[in-house]
Coordinates of C-alpha atoms and ligand atoms in Angstrom, one line a residue:
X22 CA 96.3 94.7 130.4
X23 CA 95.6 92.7 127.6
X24 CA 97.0 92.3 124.1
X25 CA 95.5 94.1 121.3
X26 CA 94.9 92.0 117.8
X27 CA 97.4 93.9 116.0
X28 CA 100.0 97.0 117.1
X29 CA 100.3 99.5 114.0
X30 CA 101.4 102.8 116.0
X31 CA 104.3 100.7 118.0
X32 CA 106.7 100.9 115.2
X33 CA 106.0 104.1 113.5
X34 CA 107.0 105.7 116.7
X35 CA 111.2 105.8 115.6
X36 CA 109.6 106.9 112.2
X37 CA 107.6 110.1 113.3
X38 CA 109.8 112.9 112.6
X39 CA 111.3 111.7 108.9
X40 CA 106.8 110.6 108.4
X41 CA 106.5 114.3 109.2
X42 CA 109.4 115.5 106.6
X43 CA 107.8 113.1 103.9
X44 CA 104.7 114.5 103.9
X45 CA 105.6 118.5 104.2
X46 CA 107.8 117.6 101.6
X47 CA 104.7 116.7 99.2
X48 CA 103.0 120.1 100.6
X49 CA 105.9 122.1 99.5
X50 CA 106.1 120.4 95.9
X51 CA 102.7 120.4 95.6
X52 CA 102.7 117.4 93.4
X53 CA 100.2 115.1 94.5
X54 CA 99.2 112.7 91.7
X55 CA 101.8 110.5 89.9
X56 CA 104.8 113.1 90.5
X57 CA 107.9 111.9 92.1
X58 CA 107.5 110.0 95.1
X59 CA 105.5 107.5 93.3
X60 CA 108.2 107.3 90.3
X61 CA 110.4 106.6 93.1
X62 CA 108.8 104.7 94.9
X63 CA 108.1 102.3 92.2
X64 CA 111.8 101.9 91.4
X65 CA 112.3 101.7 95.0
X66 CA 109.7 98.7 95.7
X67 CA 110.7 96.7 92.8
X68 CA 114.1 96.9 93.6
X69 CA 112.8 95.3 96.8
X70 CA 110.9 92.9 95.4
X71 CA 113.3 91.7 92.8
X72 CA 110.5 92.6 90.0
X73 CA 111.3 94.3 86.9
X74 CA 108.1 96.6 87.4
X75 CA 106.0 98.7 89.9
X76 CA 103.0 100.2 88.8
X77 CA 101.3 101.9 92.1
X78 CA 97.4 102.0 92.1
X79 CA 94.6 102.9 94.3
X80 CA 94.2 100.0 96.4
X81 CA 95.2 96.0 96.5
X82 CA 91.6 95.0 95.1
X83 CA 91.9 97.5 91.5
X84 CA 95.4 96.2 91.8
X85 CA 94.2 92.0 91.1
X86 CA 91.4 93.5 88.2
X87 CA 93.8 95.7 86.2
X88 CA 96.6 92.8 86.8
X89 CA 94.1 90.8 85.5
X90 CA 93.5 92.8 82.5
X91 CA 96.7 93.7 81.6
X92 CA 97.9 89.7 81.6
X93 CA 95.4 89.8 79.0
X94 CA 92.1 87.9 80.9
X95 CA 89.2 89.2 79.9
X96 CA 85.1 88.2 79.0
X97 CA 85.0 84.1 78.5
X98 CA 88.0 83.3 80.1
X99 CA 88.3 81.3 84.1
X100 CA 90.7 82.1 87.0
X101 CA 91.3 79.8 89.6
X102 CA 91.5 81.4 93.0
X103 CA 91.2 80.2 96.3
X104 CA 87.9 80.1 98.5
X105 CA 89.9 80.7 101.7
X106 CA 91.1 84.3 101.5
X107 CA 89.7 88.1 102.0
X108 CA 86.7 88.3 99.8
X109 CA 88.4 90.8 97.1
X110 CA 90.8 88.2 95.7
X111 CA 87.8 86.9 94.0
X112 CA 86.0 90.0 93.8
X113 CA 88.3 91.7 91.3
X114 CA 87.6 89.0 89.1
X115 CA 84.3 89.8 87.6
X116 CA 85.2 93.2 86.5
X117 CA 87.6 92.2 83.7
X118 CA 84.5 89.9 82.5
X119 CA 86.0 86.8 83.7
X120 CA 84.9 84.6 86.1
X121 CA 86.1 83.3 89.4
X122 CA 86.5 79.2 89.4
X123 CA 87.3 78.2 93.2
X124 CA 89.8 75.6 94.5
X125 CA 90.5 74.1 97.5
X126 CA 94.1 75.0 99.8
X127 CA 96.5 72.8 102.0
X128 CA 94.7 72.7 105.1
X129 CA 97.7 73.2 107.2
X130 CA 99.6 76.3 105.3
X131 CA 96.0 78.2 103.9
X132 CA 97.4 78.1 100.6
X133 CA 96.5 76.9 97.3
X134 CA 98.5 74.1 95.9
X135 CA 99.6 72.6 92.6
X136 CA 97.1 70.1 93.1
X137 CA 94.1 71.9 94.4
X138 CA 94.6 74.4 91.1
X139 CA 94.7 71.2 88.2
X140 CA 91.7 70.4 89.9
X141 CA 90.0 73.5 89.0
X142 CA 91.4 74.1 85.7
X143 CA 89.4 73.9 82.0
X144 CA 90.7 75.1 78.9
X145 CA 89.1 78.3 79.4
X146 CA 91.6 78.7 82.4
X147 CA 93.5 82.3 81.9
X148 CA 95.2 82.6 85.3
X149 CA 95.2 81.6 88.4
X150 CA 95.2 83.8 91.5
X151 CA 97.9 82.2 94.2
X152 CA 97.1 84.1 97.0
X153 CA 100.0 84.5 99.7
X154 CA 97.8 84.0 102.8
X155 CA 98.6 85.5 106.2
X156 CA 102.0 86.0 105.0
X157 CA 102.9 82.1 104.2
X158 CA 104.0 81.6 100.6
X159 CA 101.9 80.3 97.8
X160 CA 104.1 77.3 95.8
X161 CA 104.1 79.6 92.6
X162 CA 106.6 77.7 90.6
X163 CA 104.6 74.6 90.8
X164 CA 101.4 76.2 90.2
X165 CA 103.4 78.0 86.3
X166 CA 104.6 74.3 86.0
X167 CA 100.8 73.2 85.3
X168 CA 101.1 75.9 82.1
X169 CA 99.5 78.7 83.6
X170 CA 100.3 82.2 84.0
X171 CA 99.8 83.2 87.6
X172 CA 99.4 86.1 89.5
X173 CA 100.5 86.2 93.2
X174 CA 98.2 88.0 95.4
X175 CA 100.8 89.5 98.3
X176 CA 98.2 92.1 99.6
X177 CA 99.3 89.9 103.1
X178 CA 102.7 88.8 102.3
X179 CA 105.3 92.3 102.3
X180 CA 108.6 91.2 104.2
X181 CA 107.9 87.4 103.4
X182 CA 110.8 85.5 102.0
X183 CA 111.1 82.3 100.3
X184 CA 113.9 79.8 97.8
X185 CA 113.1 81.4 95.0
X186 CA 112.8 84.9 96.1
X187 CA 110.9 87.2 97.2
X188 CA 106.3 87.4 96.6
X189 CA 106.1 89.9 94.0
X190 CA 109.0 88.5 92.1
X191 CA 107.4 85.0 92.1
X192 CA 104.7 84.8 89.0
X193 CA 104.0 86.6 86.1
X194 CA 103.0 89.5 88.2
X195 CA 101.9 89.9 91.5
X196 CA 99.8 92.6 93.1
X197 CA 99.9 94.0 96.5
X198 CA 97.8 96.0 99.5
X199 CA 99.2 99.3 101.2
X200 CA 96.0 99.6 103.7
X201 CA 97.3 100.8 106.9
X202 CA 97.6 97.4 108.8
X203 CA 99.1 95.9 106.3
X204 CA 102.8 94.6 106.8
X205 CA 104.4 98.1 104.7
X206 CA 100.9 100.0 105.1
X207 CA 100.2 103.9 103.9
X208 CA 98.1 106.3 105.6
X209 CA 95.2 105.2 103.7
X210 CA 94.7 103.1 100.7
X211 CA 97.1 102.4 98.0
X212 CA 98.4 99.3 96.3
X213 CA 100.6 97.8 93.5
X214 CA 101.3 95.5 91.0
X215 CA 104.5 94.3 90.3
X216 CA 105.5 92.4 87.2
X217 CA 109.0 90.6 85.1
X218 CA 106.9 92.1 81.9
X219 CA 107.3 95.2 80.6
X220 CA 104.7 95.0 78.4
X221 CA 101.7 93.9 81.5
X222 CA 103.8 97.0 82.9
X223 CA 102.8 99.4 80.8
X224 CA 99.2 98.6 80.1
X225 CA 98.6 98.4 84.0
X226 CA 100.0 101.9 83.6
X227 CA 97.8 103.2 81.2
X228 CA 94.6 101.3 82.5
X229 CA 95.6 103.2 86.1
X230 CA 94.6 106.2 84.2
X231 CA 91.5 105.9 82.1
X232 CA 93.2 103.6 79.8
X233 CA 95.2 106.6 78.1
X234 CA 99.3 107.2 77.6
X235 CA 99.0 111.0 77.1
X236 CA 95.4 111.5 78.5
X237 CA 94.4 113.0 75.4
X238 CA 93.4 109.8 73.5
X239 CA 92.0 106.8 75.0
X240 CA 92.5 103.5 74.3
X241 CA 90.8 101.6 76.5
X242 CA 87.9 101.8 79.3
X243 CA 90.2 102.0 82.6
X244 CA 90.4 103.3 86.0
X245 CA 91.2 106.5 87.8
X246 CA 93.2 103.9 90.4
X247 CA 96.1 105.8 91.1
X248 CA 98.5 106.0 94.3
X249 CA 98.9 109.5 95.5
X250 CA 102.3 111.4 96.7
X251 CA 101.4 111.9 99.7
X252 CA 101.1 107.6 100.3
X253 CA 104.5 107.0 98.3
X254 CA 106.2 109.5 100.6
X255 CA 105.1 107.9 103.3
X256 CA 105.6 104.1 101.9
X257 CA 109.3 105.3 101.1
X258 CA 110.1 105.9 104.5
X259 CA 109.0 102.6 105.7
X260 CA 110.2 101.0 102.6
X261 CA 113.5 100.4 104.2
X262 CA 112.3 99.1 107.9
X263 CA 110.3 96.3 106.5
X264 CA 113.0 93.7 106.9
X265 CA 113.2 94.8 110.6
X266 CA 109.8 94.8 110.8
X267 CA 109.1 91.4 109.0
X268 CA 112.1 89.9 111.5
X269 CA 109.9 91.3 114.3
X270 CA 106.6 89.2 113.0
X271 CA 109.0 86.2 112.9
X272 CA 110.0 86.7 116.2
X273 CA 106.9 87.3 117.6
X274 CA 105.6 83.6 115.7
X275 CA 108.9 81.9 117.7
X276 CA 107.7 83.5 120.9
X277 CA 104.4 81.7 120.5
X278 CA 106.7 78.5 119.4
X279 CA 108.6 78.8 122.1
X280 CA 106.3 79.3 124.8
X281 CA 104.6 76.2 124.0
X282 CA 101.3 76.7 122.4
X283 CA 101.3 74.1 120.0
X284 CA 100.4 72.4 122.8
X285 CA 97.0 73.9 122.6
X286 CA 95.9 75.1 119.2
X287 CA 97.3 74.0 115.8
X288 CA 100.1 76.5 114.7
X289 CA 100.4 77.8 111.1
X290 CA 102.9 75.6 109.1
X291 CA 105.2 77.9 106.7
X292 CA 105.2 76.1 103.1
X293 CA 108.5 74.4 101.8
X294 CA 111.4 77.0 101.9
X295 CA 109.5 79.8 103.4
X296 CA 110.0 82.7 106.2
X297 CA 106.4 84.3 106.1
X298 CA 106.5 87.6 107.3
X299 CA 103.2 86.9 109.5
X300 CA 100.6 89.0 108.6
X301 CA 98.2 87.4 110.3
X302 CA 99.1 84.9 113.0
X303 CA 96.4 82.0 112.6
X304 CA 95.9 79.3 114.6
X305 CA 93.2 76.3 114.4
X306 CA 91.7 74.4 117.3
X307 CA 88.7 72.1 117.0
X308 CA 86.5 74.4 118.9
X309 CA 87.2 78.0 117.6
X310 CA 84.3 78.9 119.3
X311 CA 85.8 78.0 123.2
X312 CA 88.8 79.3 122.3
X313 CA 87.5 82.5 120.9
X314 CA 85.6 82.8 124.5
X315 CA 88.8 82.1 126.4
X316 CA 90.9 84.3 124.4
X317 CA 88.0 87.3 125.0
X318 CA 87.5 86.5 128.6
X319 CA 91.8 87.6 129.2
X320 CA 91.0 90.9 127.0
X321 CA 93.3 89.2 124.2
X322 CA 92.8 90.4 120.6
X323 CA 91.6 87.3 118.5
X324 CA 89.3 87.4 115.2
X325 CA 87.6 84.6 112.9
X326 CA 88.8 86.1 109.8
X327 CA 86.9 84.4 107.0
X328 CA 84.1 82.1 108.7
X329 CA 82.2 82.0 105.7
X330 CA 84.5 81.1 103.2
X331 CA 84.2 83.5 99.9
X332 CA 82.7 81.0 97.5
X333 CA 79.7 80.7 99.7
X334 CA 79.0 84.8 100.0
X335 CA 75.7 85.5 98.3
X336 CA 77.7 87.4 95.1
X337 CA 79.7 84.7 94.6
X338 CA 77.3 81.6 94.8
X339 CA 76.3 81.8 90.9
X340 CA 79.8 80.5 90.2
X341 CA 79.9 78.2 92.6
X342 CA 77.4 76.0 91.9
X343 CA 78.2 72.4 92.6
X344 CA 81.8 73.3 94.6
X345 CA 82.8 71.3 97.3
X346 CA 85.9 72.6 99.1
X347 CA 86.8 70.3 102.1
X348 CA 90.0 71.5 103.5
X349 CA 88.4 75.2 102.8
X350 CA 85.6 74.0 105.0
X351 CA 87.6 73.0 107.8
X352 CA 89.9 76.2 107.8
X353 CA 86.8 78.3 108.0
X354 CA 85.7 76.7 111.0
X355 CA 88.5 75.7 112.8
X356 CA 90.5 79.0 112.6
X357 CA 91.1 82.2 114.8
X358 CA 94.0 85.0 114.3
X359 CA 95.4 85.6 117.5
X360 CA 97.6 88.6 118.3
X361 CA 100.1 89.6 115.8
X362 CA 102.6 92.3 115.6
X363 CA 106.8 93.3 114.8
X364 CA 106.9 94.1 118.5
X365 CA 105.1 91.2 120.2
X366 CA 106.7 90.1 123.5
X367 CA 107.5 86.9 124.9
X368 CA 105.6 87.9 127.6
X369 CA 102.6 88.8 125.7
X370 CA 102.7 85.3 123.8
X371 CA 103.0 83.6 127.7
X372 CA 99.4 85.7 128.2
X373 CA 97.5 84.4 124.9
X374 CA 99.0 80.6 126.1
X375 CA 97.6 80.7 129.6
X376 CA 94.1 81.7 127.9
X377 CA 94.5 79.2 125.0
X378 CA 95.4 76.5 128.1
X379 CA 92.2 77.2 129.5
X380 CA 90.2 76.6 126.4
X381 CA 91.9 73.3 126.2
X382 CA 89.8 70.2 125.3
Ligands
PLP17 C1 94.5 88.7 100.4 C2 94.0 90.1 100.0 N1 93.7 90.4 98.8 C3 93.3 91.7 98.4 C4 93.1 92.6 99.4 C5 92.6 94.0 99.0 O1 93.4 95.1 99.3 P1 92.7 96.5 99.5 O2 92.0 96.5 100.8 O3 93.9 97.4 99.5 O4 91.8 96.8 98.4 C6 93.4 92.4 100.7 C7 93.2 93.4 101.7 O5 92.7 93.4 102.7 C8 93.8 91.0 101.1 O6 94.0 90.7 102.3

């Protein structure tokens, strides 16, 4: 037996029977679009978060555009994001009519830093997208200290915990993913954006839905990006596990610690003061390529995430004309998620060492 990539029905198992409650309970209201659940829900997750403000939307990627919009970025105006990360951070971008500027990350915690932003920023800079990679947490506080707003991207970072609090509490808003393998996922898409302002609050909510208040008169050209009652209902339910569950992805990280395989692969570093909820557990290792061979060879779950770093996808090359990323470059190469889950074993981290041994140089 060997050890899938990630283990999404494991922990849902305890949660069957109320799942099944949650969702008749939306068949006998018959409310299914902004009713209840999602008011509750949003008071529920910011509550969590430490956020003043939930606004729940369609998915994680409208989540970053109408963010966008509604911190006020629009045609003309920059925003820094990361090169290293799932392609939508930077596709959401060029529908508000702003454009993507790329920066470099820390090559040993994936994530953008005070430093590698400044060096991307112009005075046409509007925001800068801090993405909270495979659950590790972006330095938000020095990124605001260069003077600009910033938007966390926690699509991978539910359950992580840092000094100052917790992602979605961190920048001037902060938007997040509900796809199923997500740390808190829904039975199909859904996202959020979370924010201290009330005013960002309330034009996300009105650019969720065509851009209108009373859906009568319209303001502004919006979205039909809504989450649905049937996803809330379910994301209520978990809602209150994902501390457990985050715990679990710690453990499973310690396991891997413990066992010894940073003797053979280099092992995520958390940044200063954080306890990343692992979303993805990534290690690097000079030869991916061997140890991706190794890895498949034992029947062990392992994936190059993001190969081809976003900045050099065919879309996004007009804006990156001239961009060198170095350490970007390097995590591209050099990295491999390896399995990940709240209920990883000991004994299943002592299977992906004795593979990753074997692919030692
Ligand atoms: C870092 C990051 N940003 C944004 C997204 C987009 O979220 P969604 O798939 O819900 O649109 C994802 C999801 O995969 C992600 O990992």
């Amino acid at each position: 037996m060997g050890v899938p990539l990630f283990d999404t029905s494991t922990p849902l198992i305890a949660l069957r029977a109320e799942l099944r409650r949650a969702i008749e309970g939306v068949l006998e209201s018959e409310r299914y679009i902004l009713g209840p659940e999602v008011s509750a829900f949003e008071q529920e997750f910011a509550a969590y978060c430490g956020a003043a403000h939930a606004v729940g939307v369609a998915n994680g990627t409208e989540a970053i555009t109408i963010a966008l919009r509604a911190m006020g970025v629009g045609p003309g105006d920059e925003v820094v994001v990361p090169s290293f990360t799932f392609y939508a951070s930077a596709e959401a971008i060029p529908p508000t009519g702003a454009t993507p500027v790329f920066c470099d990350i820390d090559p040993d915690t994936y994530c953008v830093t005070a430093e590698t932003v400044r060096a991307a920023l112009s005075p046409r800079t509007k925001a800068v997208i801090a993405v909270h990679l495979f659950g590790n947490l972006a330095p938000v506080a020095e990124i605001e200290a260069l003077g600009v707003p910033v938007l966390e991207d926690a699509a991978q970072a539910a359950g992580s915990t840092g000094t100052a609090g917790r992602p979605g509490a961190l920048g001037t808003a902060a938007t997040f993913s509900f796809f199923p393998s997500k740390n808190l996922g829904c039975f199909g898409d859904g996202g959020a954006i979370t924010t201290r302002e009330q005013e960002i609050a309330e034009r996300a909510r009105t650019l969720r839905f065509h851009g209108s208040r009373d859906k009568v008169t319209y303001e502004q050209v919006g979205y039909n990006s809504r989450l649905d009652e049937l996803q809330a209902a379910i994301l209520r339910v978990q809602l209150p596990h994902l501390d457990a569950l985050a715990d679990g992805r710690r453990r499973a990280g310690r396991h891997y610690e413990e066992a010894g395989l940073g003797e053979f692969v280099k092992l995520p570093t958390p940044t200063a003061g954080t306890a990343p909820a692992w979303h993805l557990y990534v290690v690097g290792h000079p030869q991916a390529e061997r140890l991706e061979a190794a890895l498949a060879a034992a029947d062990i779950g392992h994936k190059p995430y993001y190969r081809t770093p976003v900045h050099r996808q065919a879309p996004m090359r007009r804006w990156a004309q001239g961009v060198e990323l170095p350490a970007t470059e390097h995590a591209a190469s050099t990295h491999l998620a390896i399995p990940m889950s709240p209920v990883l074993t000991r004994e299943q981290a002592e299977q992906v060492l004795a593979a990753a041994r074997s692919a030692a140089i």
